[in-house]
Short mmCIF file of C-alpha atoms in Angstrom, two decimals:
data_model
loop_
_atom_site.label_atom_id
_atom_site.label_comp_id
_atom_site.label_asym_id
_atom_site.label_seq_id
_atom_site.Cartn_x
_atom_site.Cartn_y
_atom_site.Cartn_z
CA UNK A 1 118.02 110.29 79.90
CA UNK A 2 114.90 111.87 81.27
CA UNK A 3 113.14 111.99 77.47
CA UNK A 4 114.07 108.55 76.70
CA UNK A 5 110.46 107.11 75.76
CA UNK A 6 108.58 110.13 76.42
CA UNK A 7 106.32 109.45 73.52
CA UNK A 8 105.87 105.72 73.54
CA UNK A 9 105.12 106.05 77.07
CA UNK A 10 101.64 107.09 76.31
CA UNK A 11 101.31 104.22 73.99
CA UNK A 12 102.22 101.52 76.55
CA UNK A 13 99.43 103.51 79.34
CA UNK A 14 97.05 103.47 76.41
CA UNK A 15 97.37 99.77 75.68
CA UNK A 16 97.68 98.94 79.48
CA UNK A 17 94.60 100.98 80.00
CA UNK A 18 92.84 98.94 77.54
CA UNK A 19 93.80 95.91 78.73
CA UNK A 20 92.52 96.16 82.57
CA UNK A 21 89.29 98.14 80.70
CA UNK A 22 88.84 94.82 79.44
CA UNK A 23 89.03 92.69 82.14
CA UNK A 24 87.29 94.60 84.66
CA UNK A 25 84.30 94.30 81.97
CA UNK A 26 83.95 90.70 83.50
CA UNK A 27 85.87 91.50 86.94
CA UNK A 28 82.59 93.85 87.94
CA UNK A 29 80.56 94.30 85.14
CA UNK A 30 78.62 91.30 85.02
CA UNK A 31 76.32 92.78 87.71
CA UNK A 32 74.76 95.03 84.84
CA UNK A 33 73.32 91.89 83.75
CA UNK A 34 72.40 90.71 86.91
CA UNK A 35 68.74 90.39 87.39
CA UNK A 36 69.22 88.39 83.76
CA UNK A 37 71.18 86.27 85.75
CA UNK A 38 69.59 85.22 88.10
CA UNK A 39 66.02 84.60 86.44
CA UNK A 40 68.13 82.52 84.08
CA UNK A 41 69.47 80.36 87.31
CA UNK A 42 67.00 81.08 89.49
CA UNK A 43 69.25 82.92 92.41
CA UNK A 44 68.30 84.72 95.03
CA UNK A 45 70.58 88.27 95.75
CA UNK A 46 73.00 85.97 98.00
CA UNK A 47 73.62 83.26 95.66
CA UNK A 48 73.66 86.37 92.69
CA UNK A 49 76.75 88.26 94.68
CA UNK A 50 78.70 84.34 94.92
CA UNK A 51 78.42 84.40 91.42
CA UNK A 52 79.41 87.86 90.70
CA UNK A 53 82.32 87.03 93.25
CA UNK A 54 84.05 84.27 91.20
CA UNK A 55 85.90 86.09 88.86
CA UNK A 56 87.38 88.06 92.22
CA UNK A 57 87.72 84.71 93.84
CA UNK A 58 89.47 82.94 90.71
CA UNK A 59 92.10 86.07 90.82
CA UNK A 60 93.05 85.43 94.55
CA UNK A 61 94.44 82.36 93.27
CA UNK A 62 97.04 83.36 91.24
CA UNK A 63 97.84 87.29 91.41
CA UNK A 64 100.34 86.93 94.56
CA UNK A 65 102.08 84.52 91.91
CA UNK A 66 101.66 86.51 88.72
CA UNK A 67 104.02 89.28 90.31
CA UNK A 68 107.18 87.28 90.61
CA UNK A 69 106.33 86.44 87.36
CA UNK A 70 105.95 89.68 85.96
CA UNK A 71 108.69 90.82 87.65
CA UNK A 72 111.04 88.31 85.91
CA UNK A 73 109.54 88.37 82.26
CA UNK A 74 108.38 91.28 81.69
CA UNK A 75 104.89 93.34 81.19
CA UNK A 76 103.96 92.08 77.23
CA UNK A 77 104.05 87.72 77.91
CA UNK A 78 102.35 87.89 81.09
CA UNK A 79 99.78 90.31 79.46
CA UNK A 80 99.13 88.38 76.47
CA UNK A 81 98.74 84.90 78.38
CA UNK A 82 96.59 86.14 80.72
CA UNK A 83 94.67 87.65 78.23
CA UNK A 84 94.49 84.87 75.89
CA UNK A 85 93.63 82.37 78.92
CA UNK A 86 90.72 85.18 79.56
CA UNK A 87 89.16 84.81 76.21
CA UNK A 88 89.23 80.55 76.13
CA UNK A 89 87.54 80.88 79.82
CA UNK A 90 84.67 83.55 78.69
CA UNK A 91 83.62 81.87 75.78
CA UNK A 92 83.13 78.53 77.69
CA UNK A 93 81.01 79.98 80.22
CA UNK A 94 79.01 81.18 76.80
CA UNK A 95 78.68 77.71 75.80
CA UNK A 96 78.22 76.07 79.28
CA UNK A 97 74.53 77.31 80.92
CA UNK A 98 74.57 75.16 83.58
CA UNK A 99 75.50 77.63 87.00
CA UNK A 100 78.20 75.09 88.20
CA UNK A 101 80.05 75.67 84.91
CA UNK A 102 79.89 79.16 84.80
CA UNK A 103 80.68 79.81 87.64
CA UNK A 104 83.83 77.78 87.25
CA UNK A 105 84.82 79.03 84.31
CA UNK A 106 84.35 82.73 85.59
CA UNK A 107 86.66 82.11 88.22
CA UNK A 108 89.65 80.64 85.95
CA UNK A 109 88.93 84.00 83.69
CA UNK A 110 89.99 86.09 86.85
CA UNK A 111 92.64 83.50 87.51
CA UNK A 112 93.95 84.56 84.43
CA UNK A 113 93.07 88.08 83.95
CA UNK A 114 95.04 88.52 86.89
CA UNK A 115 98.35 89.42 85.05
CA UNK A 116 96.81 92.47 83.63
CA UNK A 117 95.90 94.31 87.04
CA UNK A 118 99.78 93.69 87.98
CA UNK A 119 101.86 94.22 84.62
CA UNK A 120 99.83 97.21 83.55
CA UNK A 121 100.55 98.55 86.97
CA UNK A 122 104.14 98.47 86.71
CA UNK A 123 104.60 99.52 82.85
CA UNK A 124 103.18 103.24 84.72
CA UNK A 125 105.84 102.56 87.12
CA UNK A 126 108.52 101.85 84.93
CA UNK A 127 107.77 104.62 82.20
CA UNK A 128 106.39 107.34 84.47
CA UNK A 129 108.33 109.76 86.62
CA UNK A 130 107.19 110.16 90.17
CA UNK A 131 106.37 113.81 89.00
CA UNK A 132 103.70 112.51 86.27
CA UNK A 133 103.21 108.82 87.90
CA UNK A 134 99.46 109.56 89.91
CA UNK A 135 98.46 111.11 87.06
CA UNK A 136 99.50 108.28 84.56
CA UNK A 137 98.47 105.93 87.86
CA UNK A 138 94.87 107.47 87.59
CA UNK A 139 94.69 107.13 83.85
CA UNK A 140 95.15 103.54 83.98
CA UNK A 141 93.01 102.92 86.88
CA UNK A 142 90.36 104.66 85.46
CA UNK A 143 89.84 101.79 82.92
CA UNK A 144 88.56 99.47 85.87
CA UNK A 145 85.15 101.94 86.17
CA UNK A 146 85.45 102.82 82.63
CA UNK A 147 85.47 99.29 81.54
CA UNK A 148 82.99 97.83 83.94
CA UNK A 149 80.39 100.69 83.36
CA UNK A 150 80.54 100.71 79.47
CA UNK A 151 79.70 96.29 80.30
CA UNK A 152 77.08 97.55 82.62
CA UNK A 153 75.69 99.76 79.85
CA UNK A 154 76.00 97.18 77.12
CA UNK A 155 75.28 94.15 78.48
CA UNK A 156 72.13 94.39 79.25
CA UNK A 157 71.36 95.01 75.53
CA UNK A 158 73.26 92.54 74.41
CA UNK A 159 71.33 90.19 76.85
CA UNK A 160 68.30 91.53 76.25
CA UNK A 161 68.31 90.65 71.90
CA UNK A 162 70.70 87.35 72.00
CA UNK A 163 70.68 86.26 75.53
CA UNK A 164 73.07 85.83 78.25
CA UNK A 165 75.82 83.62 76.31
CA UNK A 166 75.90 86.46 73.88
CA UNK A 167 76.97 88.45 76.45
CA UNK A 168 80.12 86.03 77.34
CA UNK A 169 81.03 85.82 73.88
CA UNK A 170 81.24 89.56 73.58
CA UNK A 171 83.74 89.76 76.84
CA UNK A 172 85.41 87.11 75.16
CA UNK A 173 86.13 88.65 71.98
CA UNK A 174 87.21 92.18 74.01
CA UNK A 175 89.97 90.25 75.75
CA UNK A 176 91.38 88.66 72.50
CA UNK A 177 91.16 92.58 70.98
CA UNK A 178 92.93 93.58 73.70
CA UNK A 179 95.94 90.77 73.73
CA UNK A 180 96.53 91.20 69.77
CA UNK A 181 96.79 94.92 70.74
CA UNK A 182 99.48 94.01 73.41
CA UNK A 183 101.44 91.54 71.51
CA UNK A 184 101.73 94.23 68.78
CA UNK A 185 102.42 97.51 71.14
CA UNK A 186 103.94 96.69 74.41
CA UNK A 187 107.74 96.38 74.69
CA UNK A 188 110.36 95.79 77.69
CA UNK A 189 112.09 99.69 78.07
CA UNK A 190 115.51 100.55 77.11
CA UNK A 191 118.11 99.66 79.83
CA UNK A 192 119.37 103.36 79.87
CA UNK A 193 115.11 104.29 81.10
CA UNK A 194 116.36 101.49 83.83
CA UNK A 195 119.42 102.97 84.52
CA UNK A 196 118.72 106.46 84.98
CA UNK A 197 116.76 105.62 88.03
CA UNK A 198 118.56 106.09 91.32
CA UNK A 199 119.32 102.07 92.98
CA UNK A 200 119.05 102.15 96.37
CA UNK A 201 122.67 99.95 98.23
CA UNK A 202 123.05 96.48 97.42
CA UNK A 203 123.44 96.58 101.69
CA UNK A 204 119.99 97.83 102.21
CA UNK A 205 117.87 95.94 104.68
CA UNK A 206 114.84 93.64 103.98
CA UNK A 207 112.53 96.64 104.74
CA UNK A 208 114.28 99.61 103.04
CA UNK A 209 113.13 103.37 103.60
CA UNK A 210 111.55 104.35 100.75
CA UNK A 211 109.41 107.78 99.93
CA UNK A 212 105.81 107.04 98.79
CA UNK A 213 105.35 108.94 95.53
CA UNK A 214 107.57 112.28 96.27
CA UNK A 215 107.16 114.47 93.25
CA UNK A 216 109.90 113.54 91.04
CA UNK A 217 111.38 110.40 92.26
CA UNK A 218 111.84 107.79 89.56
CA UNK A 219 110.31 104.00 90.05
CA UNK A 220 111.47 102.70 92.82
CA UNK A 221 110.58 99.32 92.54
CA UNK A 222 111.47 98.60 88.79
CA UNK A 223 115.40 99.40 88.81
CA UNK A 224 118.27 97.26 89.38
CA UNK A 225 118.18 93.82 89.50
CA UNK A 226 114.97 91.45 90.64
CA UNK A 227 117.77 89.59 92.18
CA UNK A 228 118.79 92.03 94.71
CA UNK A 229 115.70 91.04 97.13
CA UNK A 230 113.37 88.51 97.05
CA UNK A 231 109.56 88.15 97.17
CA UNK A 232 110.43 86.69 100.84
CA UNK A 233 111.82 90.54 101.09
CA UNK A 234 108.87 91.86 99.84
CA UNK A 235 106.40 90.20 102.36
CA UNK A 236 108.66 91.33 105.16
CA UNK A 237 107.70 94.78 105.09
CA UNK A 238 104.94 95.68 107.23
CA UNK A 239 104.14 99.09 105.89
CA UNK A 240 103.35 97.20 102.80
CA UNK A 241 100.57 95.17 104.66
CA UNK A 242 99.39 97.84 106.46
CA UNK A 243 99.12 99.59 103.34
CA UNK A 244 97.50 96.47 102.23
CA UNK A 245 94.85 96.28 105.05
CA UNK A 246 93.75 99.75 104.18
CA UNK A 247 93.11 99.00 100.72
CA UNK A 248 91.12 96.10 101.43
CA UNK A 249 88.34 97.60 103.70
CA UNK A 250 88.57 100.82 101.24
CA UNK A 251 87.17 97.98 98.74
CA UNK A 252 84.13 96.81 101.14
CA UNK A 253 82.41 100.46 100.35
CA UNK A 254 83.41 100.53 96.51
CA UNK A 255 82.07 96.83 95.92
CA UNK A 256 78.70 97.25 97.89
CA UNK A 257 78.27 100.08 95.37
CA UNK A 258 79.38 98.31 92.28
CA UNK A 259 77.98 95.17 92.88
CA UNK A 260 74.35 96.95 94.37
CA UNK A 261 73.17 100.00 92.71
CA UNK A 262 71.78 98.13 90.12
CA UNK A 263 69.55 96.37 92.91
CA UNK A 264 68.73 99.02 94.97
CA UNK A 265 67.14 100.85 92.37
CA UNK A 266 65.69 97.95 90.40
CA UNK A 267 64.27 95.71 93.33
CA UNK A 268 63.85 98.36 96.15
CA UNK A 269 62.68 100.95 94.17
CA UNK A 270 60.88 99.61 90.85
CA UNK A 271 63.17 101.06 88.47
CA UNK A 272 63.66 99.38 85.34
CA UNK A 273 66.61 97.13 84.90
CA UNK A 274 67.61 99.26 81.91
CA UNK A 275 67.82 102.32 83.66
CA UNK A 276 69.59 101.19 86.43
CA UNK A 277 72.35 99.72 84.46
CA UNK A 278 72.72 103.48 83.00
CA UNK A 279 72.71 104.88 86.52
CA UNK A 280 75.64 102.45 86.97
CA UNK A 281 77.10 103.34 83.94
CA UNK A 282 77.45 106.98 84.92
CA UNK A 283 78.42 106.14 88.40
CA UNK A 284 81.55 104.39 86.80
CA UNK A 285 81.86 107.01 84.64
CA UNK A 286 81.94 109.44 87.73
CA UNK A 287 84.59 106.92 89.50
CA UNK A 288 86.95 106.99 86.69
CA UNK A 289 87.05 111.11 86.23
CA UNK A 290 87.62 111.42 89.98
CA UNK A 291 90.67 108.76 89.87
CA UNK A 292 92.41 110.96 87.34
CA UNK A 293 91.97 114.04 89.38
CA UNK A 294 93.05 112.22 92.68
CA UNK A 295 96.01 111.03 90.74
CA UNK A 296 96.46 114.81 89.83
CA UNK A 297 95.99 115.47 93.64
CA UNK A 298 98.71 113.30 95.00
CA UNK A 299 101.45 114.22 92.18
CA UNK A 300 100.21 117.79 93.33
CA UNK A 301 101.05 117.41 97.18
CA UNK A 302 104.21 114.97 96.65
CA UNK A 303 102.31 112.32 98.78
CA UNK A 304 99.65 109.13 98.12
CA UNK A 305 98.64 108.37 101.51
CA UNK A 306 97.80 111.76 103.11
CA UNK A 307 95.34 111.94 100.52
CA UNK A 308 94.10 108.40 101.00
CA UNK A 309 93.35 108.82 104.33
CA UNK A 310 90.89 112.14 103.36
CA UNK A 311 89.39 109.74 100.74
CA UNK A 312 88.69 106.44 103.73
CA UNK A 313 86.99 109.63 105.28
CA UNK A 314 84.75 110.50 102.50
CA UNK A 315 83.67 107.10 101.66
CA UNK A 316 82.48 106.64 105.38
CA UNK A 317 80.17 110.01 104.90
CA UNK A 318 79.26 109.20 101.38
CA UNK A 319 78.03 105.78 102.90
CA UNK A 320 75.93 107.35 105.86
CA UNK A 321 74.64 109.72 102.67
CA UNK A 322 73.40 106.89 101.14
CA UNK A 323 71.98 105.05 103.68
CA UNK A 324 70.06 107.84 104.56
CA UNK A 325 68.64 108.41 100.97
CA UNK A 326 67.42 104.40 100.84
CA UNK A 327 65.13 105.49 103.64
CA UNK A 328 63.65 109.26 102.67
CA UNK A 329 65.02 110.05 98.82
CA UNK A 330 62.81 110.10 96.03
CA UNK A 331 64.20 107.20 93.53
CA UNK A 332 65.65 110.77 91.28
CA UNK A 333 67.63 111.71 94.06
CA UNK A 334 68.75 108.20 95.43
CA UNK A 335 69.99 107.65 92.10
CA UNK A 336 71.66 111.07 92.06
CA UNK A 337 73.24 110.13 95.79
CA UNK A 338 74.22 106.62 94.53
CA UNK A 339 76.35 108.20 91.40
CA UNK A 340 78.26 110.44 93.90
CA UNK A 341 79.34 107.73 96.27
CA UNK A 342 80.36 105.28 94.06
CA UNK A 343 82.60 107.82 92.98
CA UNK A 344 84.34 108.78 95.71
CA UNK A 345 84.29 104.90 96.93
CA UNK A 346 86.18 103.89 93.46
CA UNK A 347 88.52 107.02 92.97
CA UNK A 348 91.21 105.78 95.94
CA UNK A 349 92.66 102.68 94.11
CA UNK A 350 95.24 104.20 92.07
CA UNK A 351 96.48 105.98 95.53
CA UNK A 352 96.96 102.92 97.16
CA UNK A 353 98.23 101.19 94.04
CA UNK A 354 100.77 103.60 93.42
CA UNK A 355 101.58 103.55 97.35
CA UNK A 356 102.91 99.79 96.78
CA UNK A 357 104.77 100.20 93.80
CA UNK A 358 107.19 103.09 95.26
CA UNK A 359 107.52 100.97 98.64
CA UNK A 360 108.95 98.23 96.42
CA UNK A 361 112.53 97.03 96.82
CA UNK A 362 114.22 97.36 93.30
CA UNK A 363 112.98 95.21 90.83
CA UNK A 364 110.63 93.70 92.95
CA UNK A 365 107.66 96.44 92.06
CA UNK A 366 105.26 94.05 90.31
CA UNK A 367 105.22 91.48 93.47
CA UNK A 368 104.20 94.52 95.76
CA UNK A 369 101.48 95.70 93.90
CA UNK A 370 100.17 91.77 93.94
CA UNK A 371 100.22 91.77 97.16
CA UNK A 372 98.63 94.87 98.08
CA UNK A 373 96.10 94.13 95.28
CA UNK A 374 95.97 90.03 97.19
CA UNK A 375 93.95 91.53 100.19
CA UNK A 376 91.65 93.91 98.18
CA UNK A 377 90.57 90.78 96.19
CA UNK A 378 90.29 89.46 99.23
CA UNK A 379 87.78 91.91 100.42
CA UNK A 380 86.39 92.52 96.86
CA UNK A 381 85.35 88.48 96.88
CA UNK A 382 83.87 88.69 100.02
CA UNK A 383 81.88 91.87 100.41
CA UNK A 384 78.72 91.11 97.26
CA UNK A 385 78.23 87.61 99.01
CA UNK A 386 78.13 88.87 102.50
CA UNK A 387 76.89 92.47 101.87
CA UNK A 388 73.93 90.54 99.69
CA UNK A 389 73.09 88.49 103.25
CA UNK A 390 73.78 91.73 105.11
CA UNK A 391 71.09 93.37 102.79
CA UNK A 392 68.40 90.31 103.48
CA UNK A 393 68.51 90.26 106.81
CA UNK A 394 68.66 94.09 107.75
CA UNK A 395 67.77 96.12 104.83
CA UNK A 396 69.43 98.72 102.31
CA UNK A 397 69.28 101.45 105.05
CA UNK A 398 71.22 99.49 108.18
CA UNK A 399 73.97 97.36 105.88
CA UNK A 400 75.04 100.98 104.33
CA UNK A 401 75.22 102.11 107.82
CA UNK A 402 77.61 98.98 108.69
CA UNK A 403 79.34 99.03 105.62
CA UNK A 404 80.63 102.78 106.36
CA UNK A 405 82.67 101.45 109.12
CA UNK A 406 84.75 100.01 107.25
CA UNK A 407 86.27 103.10 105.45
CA UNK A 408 86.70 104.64 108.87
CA UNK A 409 89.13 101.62 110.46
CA UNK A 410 90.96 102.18 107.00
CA UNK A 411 91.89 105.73 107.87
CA UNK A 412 92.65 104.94 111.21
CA UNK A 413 94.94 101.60 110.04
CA UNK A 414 96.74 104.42 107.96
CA UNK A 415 97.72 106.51 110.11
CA UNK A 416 100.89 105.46 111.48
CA UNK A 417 101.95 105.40 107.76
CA UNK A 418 101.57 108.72 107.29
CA UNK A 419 104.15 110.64 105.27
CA UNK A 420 105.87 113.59 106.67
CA UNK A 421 107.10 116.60 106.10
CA UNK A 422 109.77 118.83 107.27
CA UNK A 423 108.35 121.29 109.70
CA UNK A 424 108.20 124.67 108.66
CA UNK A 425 108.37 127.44 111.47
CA UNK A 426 105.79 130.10 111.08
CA UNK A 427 108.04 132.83 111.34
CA UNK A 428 111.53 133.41 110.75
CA UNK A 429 113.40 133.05 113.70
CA UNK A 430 114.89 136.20 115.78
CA UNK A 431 118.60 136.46 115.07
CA UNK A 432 120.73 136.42 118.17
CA UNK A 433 121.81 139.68 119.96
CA UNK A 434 125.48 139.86 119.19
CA UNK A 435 128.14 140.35 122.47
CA UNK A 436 131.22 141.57 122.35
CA UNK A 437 133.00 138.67 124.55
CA UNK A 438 130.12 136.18 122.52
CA UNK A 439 131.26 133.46 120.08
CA UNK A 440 129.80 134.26 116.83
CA UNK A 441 127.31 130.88 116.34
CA UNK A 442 128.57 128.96 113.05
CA UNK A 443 125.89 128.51 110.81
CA UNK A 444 124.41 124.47 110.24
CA UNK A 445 125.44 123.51 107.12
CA UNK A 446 123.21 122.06 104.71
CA UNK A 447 121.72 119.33 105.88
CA UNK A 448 123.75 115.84 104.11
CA UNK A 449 121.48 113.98 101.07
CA UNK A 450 120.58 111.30 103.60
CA UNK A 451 119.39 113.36 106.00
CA UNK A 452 117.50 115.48 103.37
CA UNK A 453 115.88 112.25 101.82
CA UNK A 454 115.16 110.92 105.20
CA UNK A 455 113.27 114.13 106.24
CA UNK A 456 110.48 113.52 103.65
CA UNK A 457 110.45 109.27 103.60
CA UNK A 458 107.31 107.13 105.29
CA UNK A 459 107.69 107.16 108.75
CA UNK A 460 106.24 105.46 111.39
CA UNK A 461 103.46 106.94 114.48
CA UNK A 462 106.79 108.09 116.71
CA UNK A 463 103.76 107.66 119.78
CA UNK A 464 103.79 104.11 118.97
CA UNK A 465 107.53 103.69 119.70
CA UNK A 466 108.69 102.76 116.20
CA UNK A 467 111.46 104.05 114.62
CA UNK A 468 111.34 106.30 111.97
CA UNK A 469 111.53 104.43 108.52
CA UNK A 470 114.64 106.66 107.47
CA UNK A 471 116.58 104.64 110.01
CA UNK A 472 117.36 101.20 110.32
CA UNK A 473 114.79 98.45 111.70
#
């Protein structure tokens, strides 16, 4: 049953892609259009990142819940409503110009938007082999740069000739587009796609050994019944929150970028607000080419977190990079320096993403993925508002220099998780000298499937006395 849906799969990535293109438009986007905003409402940079920070804020309240949800009903109804309750909310903060307003109305568009980031997640899961998944993964996670760099790019145009509303209508009218286009593509997959994916034991504990993303492996989280654990079940697992944790100070680096470059060339530097927006444009650009090769990357090496870790790593360098081009760079090469780090601080989502998913017990994918996307909201509300006070009280130079610690606790919070490997010795062992009064040695037989699996599964820092995931807890 491996070629059931192997076409329509790329139509269901395509329209999921779509869909989160078009609400990370408003999710990060808006701070193209963010000098507009704030002469419009008169904010300084820290009241500019609260505002940018409501749509992020409005999806903490309802994503953890969306996943259950999702889970139960499917990818195309929680889509379209969230979509549909996206377009209402965007076209009232068009109408509304009072700050109060908008920014309330932002936040219920994230509220709702929400459903997008989780069922778009798991349609990859569900229609993707493990084999193909980081690549599909990457695909679909590129829309969240894509889409917020082509708003960054247009927005300001659109601002510029009609004003700001204009601009609200237009994000508006993308995330009806983009909910017709689900209603009339997306579909649950045939029961035999379902059933051709191994099921873990109805016996299996609350925190099941799983593999994270071994080449191959079908979707872990989406088989079987949603009633064979419970969100409850879910939450139990620790590597999930660990996971978790990770992602969410990998997203302090990505949203200084996102939500800054625009103001660290425009206010620090003098360039135009125009230009700036295009320097942000590429940047997301950039972000959204690299998370298709690191999703090439980690179906490459059979892993997602090994390479997650090297990415934390990166982002901490590529933040030192730019804090030291703030101080010395010409603007051309600051610019240059800010394109690179944002992409390597935006290419590691998919990895984590991905991570969650394939930790999932069956049929409980979709509430994982909420919850390991929960905490990088979390971080993602936070980080313009503080970063922005950050920013007034020490400077570009010194809050990049802060902000790259954050990246390096995330590879370090990682590490126990760590997949591993069978050893491999070096070189062939010796074979014993035979002895005339010697019992000839029986050779080990192949290792049994369990033992096999459990070689390559997500295991636990043995130094810090846990036991190996393959085993029971």
């Amino acid at each position: 049953m491996r070629n059931v849906g192997a076409g329509y799969r790329w139509v269901v990535l395509a329209v999921g892609t779509v869909a989160q293109a078009t609400t990370s438009a408003y999710f990060q986007g808006l701070a193209g259009i963010g000098p507009a905003l704030r002469a419009e409402h008169g904010l300084t940079l820290g009241g500019l990142g609260l505002l940018l920070a409501c749509p992020t804020a409005g999806i903490l309240l309802t994503l953890l819940a969306w996943g259950p949800v999702v889970d139960r009903y499917g990818e195309r109804p929680a889509m379209t409503a969230g979509l549909a309750g996206a377009a209402g909310c965007l076209f009232g903060a068009g109408l509304g110009h009072g700050l109060a307003t908008r920014a309330v109305l932002l936040a219920l568009a994230g509220a709702a938007g929400a459903s997008v980031t989780t069922a778009s997640g798991r349609a990859v899961l569900t229609w993707f082999p493990g084999a193909r998944r980081g690549v599909a993964m990457g695909i679909r996670q590129c829309a969240v740069p894509a889409g917020s760099g082509l708003a960054a790019a247009g927005l300001p145009a659109v601002t510029g000739h009609f004003g700001v509303a204009a601009a609200f209508y237009a994000l508006a009218a993308c995330c009806l587009a983009a909910g017709i286009a689900v209603v009339a593509f997306i579909r649950e997959p045939p029961e035999a796609l379902r059933e051709d994916t191994p099921k873990p034991a109805a016996a299996r504990p609350a925190r099941p050994a799983r593999p994270v993303g071994p080449a191959g492996s079908a979707a872990p989280g989406v088989a079987g019944s949603a009633a064979a654990s419970s969100t409850r079940d879910v939450l139990r697992d620790r590597r999930l929150w660990r996971l978790s944790a990770a992602a969410g100070l990998l997203v302090v680096p990505q949203f200084t970028m996102v939500a800054f470059l625009v103001e660290v060339l425009h206010d620090d530097r003098g360039m135009s607000a125009q230009r700036a927006a295009v320097v942000l444009t590429v940047a997301q650009a950039a972000g959204a080419l690299a998370r298709i090769l690191v999703g090439a990357w980690s179906d490459r090496v059979g892993a997602r977190l090994r390479p997650l870790r090297v990415l934390a790593v990166a982002a901490a360098v590529g933040m030192v990079a730019a804090a030291g081009a703030t101080v010395a760079a010409p603007v051309g090469l600051l610019a240059v320096v800010l394109v690179l780090v944002t992409a390597v601080t935006v290419c590691w989502n998919g990895l984590a993403f991905t991570a969650a998913g394939e930790l999932a017990p069956p049929g409980r994918a979709a509430t994982a993925m909420a919850a390991e996307n929960t905490l990088n909201f979390v971080a993602a509300a936070a980080t313009p508002p503080l970063v922005g006070l950050l920013v007034t009280g020490t400077g570009w130079s010194r809050a990049f220099l802060l902000v790259a610690a954050a990246p390096i606790v995330a590879a370090v919070t990682l590490r126990p998780i760590l997949e591993r490997r069978p050893p491999h010795p070096p070189h062939p062992p010796h074979p014993p000298i035979a002895r005339p009064d010697a019992v000839t040695p029986v050779p080990n037989p192949v290792p049994p499937p369990a033992r096999r699996a459990a070689d390559s599964l997500l295991c636990t820092d043995p130094s810090a006395g846990s036991p190996p995931i393959g085993g029971r807890a």
